[in-house]
Short mmCIF file of C-alpha atoms and ligand atoms in Angstrom, two decimals:
data_model
loop_
_atom_site.label_atom_id
_atom_site.label_comp_id
_atom_site.label_asym_id
_atom_site.label_seq_id
_atom_site.Cartn_x
_atom_site.Cartn_y
_atom_site.Cartn_z
CA MET R 126 71.32 -29.68 10.51
CA SER R 127 71.98 -32.62 12.30
CA ARG R 128 68.75 -34.43 11.19
CA VAL R 129 66.63 -31.65 13.74
CA PRO R 130 64.07 -29.46 12.16
CA PRO R 131 65.18 -26.20 12.19
CA SER R 132 62.36 -24.47 14.59
CA ALA R 133 62.23 -21.32 13.05
CA ILE R 134 62.78 -20.26 9.18
CA ILE R 135 63.10 -16.74 7.33
CA THR R 136 62.23 -16.33 3.75
CA ASP R 137 61.18 -13.80 1.41
CA GLN R 138 57.06 -13.40 0.93
CA ASP R 139 56.55 -16.33 -1.46
CA LYS R 140 53.42 -18.59 -1.22
CA ALA R 141 55.26 -21.32 -2.66
CA MET R 142 57.74 -21.70 0.01
CA LYS R 143 55.08 -21.17 2.39
CA LYS R 144 53.08 -23.90 1.78
CA ALA R 145 56.16 -26.41 1.58
CA ILE R 146 57.59 -25.09 4.68
CA GLN R 147 53.93 -25.96 6.26
CA ILE R 148 54.50 -29.37 4.87
CA VAL R 149 57.53 -30.16 5.26
CA PHE R 150 58.25 -28.32 8.69
CA PRO R 151 55.32 -28.28 10.50
CA LYS R 152 56.54 -27.28 13.99
CA ALA R 153 59.02 -24.37 12.44
CA ARG R 154 58.08 -20.55 12.86
CA HIS R 155 58.21 -19.30 9.64
CA ARG R 156 58.40 -15.55 9.20
CA TRP R 157 59.24 -13.21 6.24
CA CYS R 158 61.90 -10.91 5.91
CA LEU R 159 60.24 -7.48 7.08
CA TRP R 160 63.06 -5.43 5.11
CA HIS R 161 61.70 -7.13 1.72
CA ILE R 162 58.00 -6.55 2.36
CA LEU R 163 58.77 -2.76 3.38
CA LYS R 164 60.53 -2.00 0.45
CA LYS R 165 57.92 -3.40 -1.63
CA ILE R 166 55.57 -1.82 0.01
CA LEU R 167 56.83 1.52 -0.11
CA GLU R 168 58.08 0.73 -4.50
CA LYS R 169 54.21 0.67 -4.93
CA PHE R 170 53.21 3.63 -3.35
CA LYS R 171 56.58 5.50 -4.95
CA GLY R 172 54.01 7.86 -7.56
CA TYR R 173 51.10 8.48 -4.83
CA ARG R 174 50.69 11.85 -3.63
CA GLU R 175 50.27 10.87 -0.14
CA TYR R 176 53.84 9.01 -0.32
CA LYS R 177 55.98 10.55 2.22
CA SER R 178 52.73 10.39 4.80
CA ILE R 179 51.59 6.83 3.83
CA LYS R 180 55.51 5.55 4.25
CA PHE R 181 55.71 7.79 7.70
CA CYS R 182 52.54 6.42 9.15
CA LEU R 183 52.84 2.66 8.01
CA LYS R 184 56.57 2.73 9.85
CA ASN R 185 54.87 4.22 12.69
CA VAL R 186 52.38 1.21 12.87
CA VAL R 187 54.44 -1.16 12.07
CA TYR R 188 57.83 -0.70 14.18
CA ASP R 189 55.79 1.28 17.63
CA SER R 190 53.37 -1.03 18.15
CA LEU R 191 54.43 -3.18 21.10
CA THR R 192 51.48 -5.11 21.41
CA LYS R 193 49.35 -6.94 19.32
CA GLU R 194 46.22 -5.25 20.30
CA GLU R 195 48.38 -1.71 19.74
CA PHE R 196 49.23 -3.27 16.22
CA GLU R 197 45.49 -3.87 15.21
CA GLU R 198 44.48 -0.41 16.58
CA ARG R 199 47.04 1.09 14.73
CA TRP R 200 46.44 -0.42 11.23
CA GLY R 201 42.90 0.32 11.47
CA ARG R 202 43.76 3.89 11.91
CA PHE R 203 46.15 3.59 9.50
CA ILE R 204 43.76 2.12 6.65
CA GLU R 205 40.65 4.50 7.63
CA LYS R 206 42.95 7.28 6.74
CA TYR R 207 44.39 6.47 3.51
CA HIS R 208 41.04 5.02 2.23
CA LEU R 209 42.83 1.67 2.00
CA GLU R 210 40.40 -0.69 2.83
CA SER R 211 39.90 -2.34 -0.85
CA HIS R 212 43.53 -2.50 -1.30
CA GLU R 213 44.31 -5.91 -1.97
CA TRP R 214 47.44 -6.19 -1.57
CA PHE R 215 47.10 -4.46 2.22
CA LEU R 216 44.42 -6.66 3.01
CA GLU R 217 46.26 -9.71 2.42
CA LEU R 218 49.37 -8.29 4.35
CA TYR R 219 47.14 -7.87 7.13
CA ASN R 220 45.49 -11.60 7.04
CA GLU R 221 49.14 -12.63 7.42
CA ARG R 222 50.19 -10.59 9.94
CA TYR R 223 51.36 -13.35 11.23
CA TYR R 224 54.33 -13.77 9.43
CA TRP R 225 55.80 -10.41 9.56
CA VAL R 226 54.65 -7.84 12.10
CA PRO R 227 57.77 -7.36 15.03
CA THR R 228 54.88 -7.77 17.51
CA PHE R 229 53.63 -10.67 16.28
CA VAL R 230 57.04 -12.59 15.46
CA LYS R 231 58.92 -11.61 18.52
CA ASP R 232 57.71 -14.58 20.66
CA THR R 233 60.18 -16.46 18.79
CA PHE R 234 64.02 -16.87 18.68
CA TRP R 235 65.29 -15.88 16.13
CA ALA R 236 69.32 -15.88 17.20
CA GLY R 237 69.72 -11.99 16.29
CA MET R 238 68.37 -11.86 13.15
CA SER R 239 66.52 -8.71 13.55
CA THR R 240 63.27 -7.71 11.41
CA THR R 241 64.61 -4.26 10.27
CA GLN R 242 68.42 -4.73 9.49
CA ARG R 243 69.09 -6.08 5.71
CA SER R 244 72.27 -6.64 7.19
CA GLU R 245 72.11 -9.26 9.70
CA SER R 246 69.86 -11.08 7.80
CA ILE R 247 70.90 -13.82 5.29
CA ASN R 248 71.66 -11.75 2.16
CA ALA R 249 74.73 -10.87 4.28
CA PHE R 250 75.82 -13.64 4.63
CA PHE R 251 75.87 -14.68 1.26
CA ASP R 252 76.85 -11.81 -0.11
CA GLY R 253 80.14 -11.51 -1.98
CA TYR R 254 79.29 -15.61 -3.21
CA VAL R 255 76.20 -15.72 -4.71
CA HIS R 256 73.89 -13.15 -6.98
CA HIS R 257 71.06 -13.17 -9.23
CA GLN R 258 72.80 -14.70 -12.13
CA THR R 259 74.35 -17.66 -10.10
CA THR R 260 73.28 -20.62 -11.78
CA LEU R 261 72.16 -23.93 -9.20
CA LYS R 262 75.42 -25.71 -9.54
CA GLU R 263 77.50 -22.56 -8.95
CA PHE R 264 75.14 -22.41 -5.71
CA VAL R 265 75.93 -25.21 -4.12
CA GLU R 266 80.05 -24.65 -4.83
CA GLN R 267 79.40 -21.08 -3.46
CA TYR R 268 77.29 -21.59 -0.54
CA ASP R 269 79.76 -24.44 0.97
CA LYS R 270 82.12 -21.67 0.46
CA ALA R 271 80.07 -19.38 2.60
CA LEU R 272 79.22 -21.73 5.05
CA ALA R 273 83.05 -22.24 5.62
CA LYS R 274 84.00 -18.77 5.70
CA ASN R 275 81.24 -18.21 8.28
CA VAL R 276 83.28 -21.48 10.57
CA VAL R 277 86.36 -19.47 10.43
CA ASN R 278 84.78 -16.06 11.38
CA GLU R 279 83.20 -17.47 14.58
CA ASN R 280 86.43 -19.51 15.22
CA THR R 281 88.23 -16.04 14.58
CA GLU R 282 86.04 -14.17 17.20
CA ASP R 283 86.01 -17.28 19.87
CA PHE R 284 89.60 -16.53 19.62
CA ASN R 285 89.95 -13.28 19.69
CA SER R 286 87.14 -13.55 22.60
CA PHE R 287 89.50 -15.77 24.56
CA GLN R 288 92.86 -14.15 24.20
CA SER R 289 91.30 -10.59 25.40
CA SER R 290 88.54 -9.20 26.50
CA ILE R 291 87.12 -5.26 26.65
CA PRO R 292 86.93 -3.82 30.07
CA CYS R 293 83.78 -3.72 32.13
CA PHE R 294 82.33 -0.22 32.17
CA THR R 295 80.79 -0.77 35.62
CA HIS R 296 81.70 -2.60 38.73
CA TYR R 297 78.30 -4.71 38.82
CA ALA R 298 79.06 -8.18 39.22
CA MET R 299 76.23 -9.16 36.47
CA GLU R 300 78.27 -7.05 34.05
CA LYS R 301 81.78 -9.33 34.62
CA GLN R 302 79.38 -12.64 34.56
CA PHE R 303 78.41 -11.98 30.70
CA GLN R 304 81.81 -10.09 30.09
CA SER R 305 84.00 -13.69 31.36
CA VAL R 306 80.98 -16.27 29.51
CA TYR R 307 80.09 -14.32 26.55
CA THR R 308 81.99 -13.60 22.63
CA THR R 309 82.86 -10.38 22.74
CA ALA R 310 80.43 -9.17 20.49
CA LYS R 311 77.57 -10.45 22.72
CA TYR R 312 79.21 -8.96 25.59
CA LYS R 313 78.77 -5.81 23.66
CA GLU R 314 74.85 -6.98 22.95
CA PHE R 315 74.41 -7.10 26.70
CA ARG R 316 76.64 -4.11 27.48
CA LYS R 317 74.41 -1.43 25.68
CA GLU R 318 71.34 -2.97 27.26
CA LEU R 319 73.36 -2.33 30.71
CA LEU R 320 73.88 0.83 29.79
CA GLY R 321 70.37 1.69 28.41
CA LYS R 322 68.81 1.48 31.83
CA VAL R 323 69.88 5.32 32.62
CA CYS R 324 67.29 6.22 29.59
CA CYS R 325 64.25 4.38 32.13
CA ASN R 326 62.59 5.09 35.44
CA PHE R 327 60.34 2.83 37.56
CA SER R 328 56.46 4.16 37.18
CA SER R 329 54.35 1.94 38.97
CA CYS R 330 54.40 -1.16 40.76
CA LYS R 331 51.95 -4.03 41.55
CA GLU R 332 52.54 -7.14 43.73
CA ASP R 333 50.01 -10.31 43.51
CA GLY R 334 52.03 -13.02 45.81
CA VAL R 335 54.79 -13.99 44.16
CA ILE R 336 54.55 -12.06 40.72
CA SER R 337 55.74 -8.11 41.16
CA GLU R 338 54.26 -6.25 38.05
CA TYR R 339 56.53 -3.13 37.48
CA GLU R 340 55.96 -0.31 34.82
CA ILE R 341 58.83 0.85 33.22
CA HIS R 342 59.19 4.27 31.17
CA GLU R 343 61.63 4.62 28.57
CA ASP R 344 62.66 7.88 27.28
CA GLY R 345 63.67 8.07 23.63
CA ALA R 346 64.67 4.72 22.34
CA PHE R 347 61.75 2.80 21.49
CA GLY R 348 60.57 2.95 17.54
CA GLU R 349 61.23 5.10 14.73
CA ASN R 350 59.68 8.42 15.53
CA SER R 351 57.96 7.53 19.59
CA GLN R 352 59.93 9.74 21.74
CA HIS R 353 59.33 7.56 25.00
CA ALA R 354 57.51 4.50 25.65
CA THR R 355 56.13 2.20 29.05
CA PHE R 356 57.11 -1.31 29.43
CA LEU R 357 55.51 -3.80 31.71
CA VAL R 358 58.14 -6.44 33.30
CA TYR R 359 56.94 -9.37 35.30
CA PHE R 360 59.11 -10.91 38.27
CA ASN R 361 58.26 -14.07 40.29
CA LYS R 362 60.25 -13.99 43.53
CA ASP R 363 60.61 -17.80 43.56
CA THR R 364 61.95 -18.52 41.01
CA ASN R 365 63.71 -14.99 39.71
CA GLU R 366 62.09 -15.28 36.17
CA VAL R 367 61.82 -12.09 35.05
CA ASN R 368 59.70 -11.39 31.85
CA CYS R 369 59.24 -8.22 29.64
CA ASN R 370 56.59 -7.04 27.33
CA CYS R 371 59.13 -5.92 24.93
CA ARG R 372 59.70 -9.33 23.80
CA PHE R 373 63.73 -8.42 23.23
CA PHE R 374 64.98 -11.52 25.15
CA GLU R 375 62.72 -13.90 23.68
CA PHE R 376 63.36 -12.14 20.29
CA ARG R 377 67.23 -12.01 20.44
CA GLY R 378 68.37 -13.87 23.50
CA ILE R 379 69.70 -10.72 25.05
CA LEU R 380 68.43 -9.56 28.86
CA CYS R 381 66.50 -6.00 27.58
CA ARG R 382 67.43 -3.11 29.86
CA HIS R 383 63.98 -3.38 31.90
CA GLN R 384 64.84 -6.91 33.04
CA ILE R 385 67.74 -5.69 34.27
CA MET R 386 66.54 -2.69 35.94
CA VAL R 387 64.20 -5.42 37.80
CA LEU R 388 66.71 -7.59 38.51
CA PHE R 389 69.00 -4.90 40.11
CA HIS R 390 65.75 -3.58 42.23
CA MET R 391 65.71 -6.92 43.27
CA LYS R 392 69.21 -6.67 44.67
CA ILE R 393 69.98 -9.98 42.15
CA ASP R 394 73.68 -9.45 41.21
CA GLN R 395 74.26 -12.56 39.13
CA VAL R 396 71.61 -13.83 36.70
CA PRO R 397 69.89 -16.99 36.31
CA ASN R 398 71.17 -19.39 33.96
CA LYS R 399 68.20 -19.77 31.93
CA TYR R 400 69.25 -15.86 30.74
CA ILE R 401 73.04 -17.42 29.58
CA PHE R 402 73.01 -19.18 26.04
CA LYS R 403 75.76 -21.49 25.42
CA ARG R 404 75.35 -20.66 21.42
CA TRP R 405 76.97 -17.63 22.88
CA SER R 406 79.53 -18.66 25.09
CA LYS R 407 83.07 -18.56 23.96
CA ASN R 408 83.31 -21.58 25.97
CA ILE R 409 81.93 -24.07 23.89
CA LYS R 410 82.68 -25.95 20.33
CA ARG R 411 80.00 -25.46 17.91
CA SER R 412 78.81 -28.54 16.66
CA HIS R 413 78.17 -27.07 13.06
CA THR R 414 81.55 -26.06 13.19
CA LYS R 415 82.67 -29.94 12.71
CA VAL R 416 79.39 -30.53 10.10
CA ARG R 417 81.24 -31.77 6.87
CA ILE R 418 80.92 -29.48 4.48
CA ASN R 419 79.38 -31.56 1.21
CA TYR R 420 81.11 -30.28 -1.88
CA ASP R 421 84.71 -29.60 -1.37
CA ASN R 422 86.97 -32.32 0.17
CA ARG R 423 89.91 -30.24 0.61
CA LEU R 424 87.78 -29.19 3.71
CA VAL R 425 87.05 -32.18 5.12
CA LYS R 426 89.43 -32.26 8.65
CA LEU R 427 90.45 -35.32 10.50
CA GLU R 428 88.56 -34.12 13.62
CA THR R 429 85.45 -33.53 10.67
CA GLN R 430 85.66 -37.04 9.93
CA CYS R 431 85.77 -38.63 13.56
CA PHE R 432 82.65 -36.34 14.28
CA ASP R 433 81.00 -37.14 11.13
CA LYS R 434 81.42 -40.69 11.97
CA MET R 435 80.54 -40.44 15.69
CA TYR R 436 77.19 -38.60 15.39
CA LYS R 437 76.30 -41.46 12.62
CA VAL R 438 76.66 -44.02 15.47
CA PHE R 439 74.96 -41.39 18.34
CA ASN R 440 72.30 -41.15 16.40
CA GLU R 441 71.57 -44.44 15.73
CA VAL R 442 71.80 -45.52 19.61
CA ALA R 443 69.87 -42.10 19.85
CA ASP R 444 66.78 -43.42 17.86
CA LEU R 445 66.48 -46.93 19.30
CA ALA R 446 66.53 -45.82 22.71
CA VAL R 447 63.97 -43.01 22.15
CA ASP R 448 60.41 -44.73 22.70
CA SER R 449 61.74 -45.96 26.31
CA GLU R 450 62.45 -43.88 29.48
CA ASP R 451 64.47 -47.25 30.20
CA LYS R 452 66.80 -47.33 27.26
CA CYS R 453 67.19 -43.57 27.80
CA GLU R 454 68.28 -44.02 31.19
CA LYS R 455 70.76 -47.05 29.74
CA VAL R 456 72.22 -44.67 26.88
CA VAL R 457 72.99 -41.82 29.20
CA ALA R 458 74.65 -44.03 32.01
CA ARG R 459 76.77 -45.62 29.59
CA ILE R 460 77.48 -42.49 27.81
CA LEU R 461 78.50 -40.51 31.03
CA GLU R 462 80.93 -43.39 31.84
CA LEU R 463 82.86 -43.35 28.61
CA LYS R 464 82.59 -39.69 29.47
CA GLY R 465 84.49 -40.29 32.43
CA GLU R 466 86.82 -42.71 31.00
CA LEU R 467 87.53 -40.31 27.98
CA LYS R 468 88.39 -37.46 30.47
CA GLN R 469 90.55 -39.40 32.58
CA GLU R 470 93.03 -40.01 29.44
CA LYS R 471 92.89 -36.87 28.25
CA LEU R 472 94.30 -35.92 31.88
CA PHE R 473 96.60 -38.65 32.02
CA SER R 474 97.71 -38.14 28.32
CA GLY R 475 99.43 -34.53 28.90
CA SER R 476 98.60 -31.09 29.05
CA ASN R 477 100.92 -30.93 26.04
CA GLU R 478 98.11 -31.32 23.31
CA PRO R 479 97.89 -28.78 20.97
CA ILE R 480 94.82 -27.29 20.67
CA SER R 481 93.19 -26.43 17.04
CA ALA R 482 91.97 -23.29 16.88
CA GLY R 483 90.66 -22.80 13.46
CA ILE R 484 92.17 -19.68 13.10
CA PRO R 485 94.10 -19.72 9.50
CA THR R 486 97.46 -18.60 9.51
CA ASP R 487 97.21 -16.66 6.55
CA SER R 488 93.75 -14.03 7.06
CA THR R 489 94.12 -13.60 3.10
CA SER R 490 93.00 -17.17 2.94
CA CYS R 491 89.88 -16.76 4.05
CA GLY R 492 88.51 -15.86 0.61
CA ASP R 493 88.03 -17.59 -2.54
CA ASP R 494 90.49 -20.04 -1.68
CA LEU R 495 89.58 -21.36 1.08
CA ALA R 496 92.58 -22.75 3.52
CA ILE R 497 90.81 -23.36 6.35
CA SER R 498 93.14 -26.64 7.32
CA LYS R 499 96.21 -24.48 7.69
CA GLU R 500 95.55 -23.65 11.24
CA THR R 501 97.08 -22.30 14.17
CA LYS R 502 97.84 -24.65 17.26
CA ILE R 503 98.55 -23.39 20.61
CA TYR R 504 99.90 -24.98 23.07
CA LEU R 505 98.92 -25.11 26.71
CA ILE R 506 101.98 -25.52 29.46
CA GLN R 507 100.56 -25.56 33.34
ZN1 LIG O 265 62.05 -5.10 27.92
#
């Protein structure tokens, strides 16, 4: 993590972990994996006569509550209906709702880790590497391998996204914007929202100064059982900022169909920069792909070693300057100067330098025996 504490953490529902995170990472937003919670609740009620009905209602309450108020109201009705007022498990879960109920966790950015799908969770990251009989020593080794595999996957995705792009569905400049900037996988997520717009209709609009409030009615797509839902979108005419109470953007980092609809309505065809995340751009070198993997020295490449060395010095310099604006300006100015020099050097050293794409030449080598150092070189000829 390059000495930066995580801003968000997902764990199983575990008291010791909760306490430890509060102490060690007091600023991190901690959330429990909803998939595990629902699995536990449903296991507990398996023998009940009303099991199916409880399961149905509970999922409704959890997934279909768009706002905190709506959740409180629906939860109250659910508990009353099944006489669960003194059920300890539910009491505790309710008290800890901030940790697991989607509408409470959606204000935080979770980098695409959804509340519902286990396949997108960290379990999938370790699938095939770690199982319940893995020892601590094995875990450290396997963790490195899983991390290295992830880096290879990301590099492959970036590389493929560069090599070819899938065609746009529409003629909108906004779609073209995402197609040219994002990796194919992320562009597809945006496109899904763009196409989802056809299920939405404006139902009302209110204006208050620079802020316009739109009510958007969507058919079908929300929650597990609901047939339709109404969302509120706020648009600021001065800044072109657009917020939706479905919180999809805050949570997943992709503009929702309701925001897109309002942007189109306001004749904005290029999305403001704040809605485009660098982390999903195919143009960036992700710094974590250069972080040294501790266990297996075979994986330490020259590029990684250089990066480590520079990172250490940068950190020390930043630590010394962090308490004063003047010192900070001085550091930034020197670094920009250095950046200019290096850019010039790169320009004059010729364009035939190979660029490492990080793609193993043998695709079968991504398994247990990670041969990351075998790379395809690409030569740029102008
Ligand atoms: Zn929305």
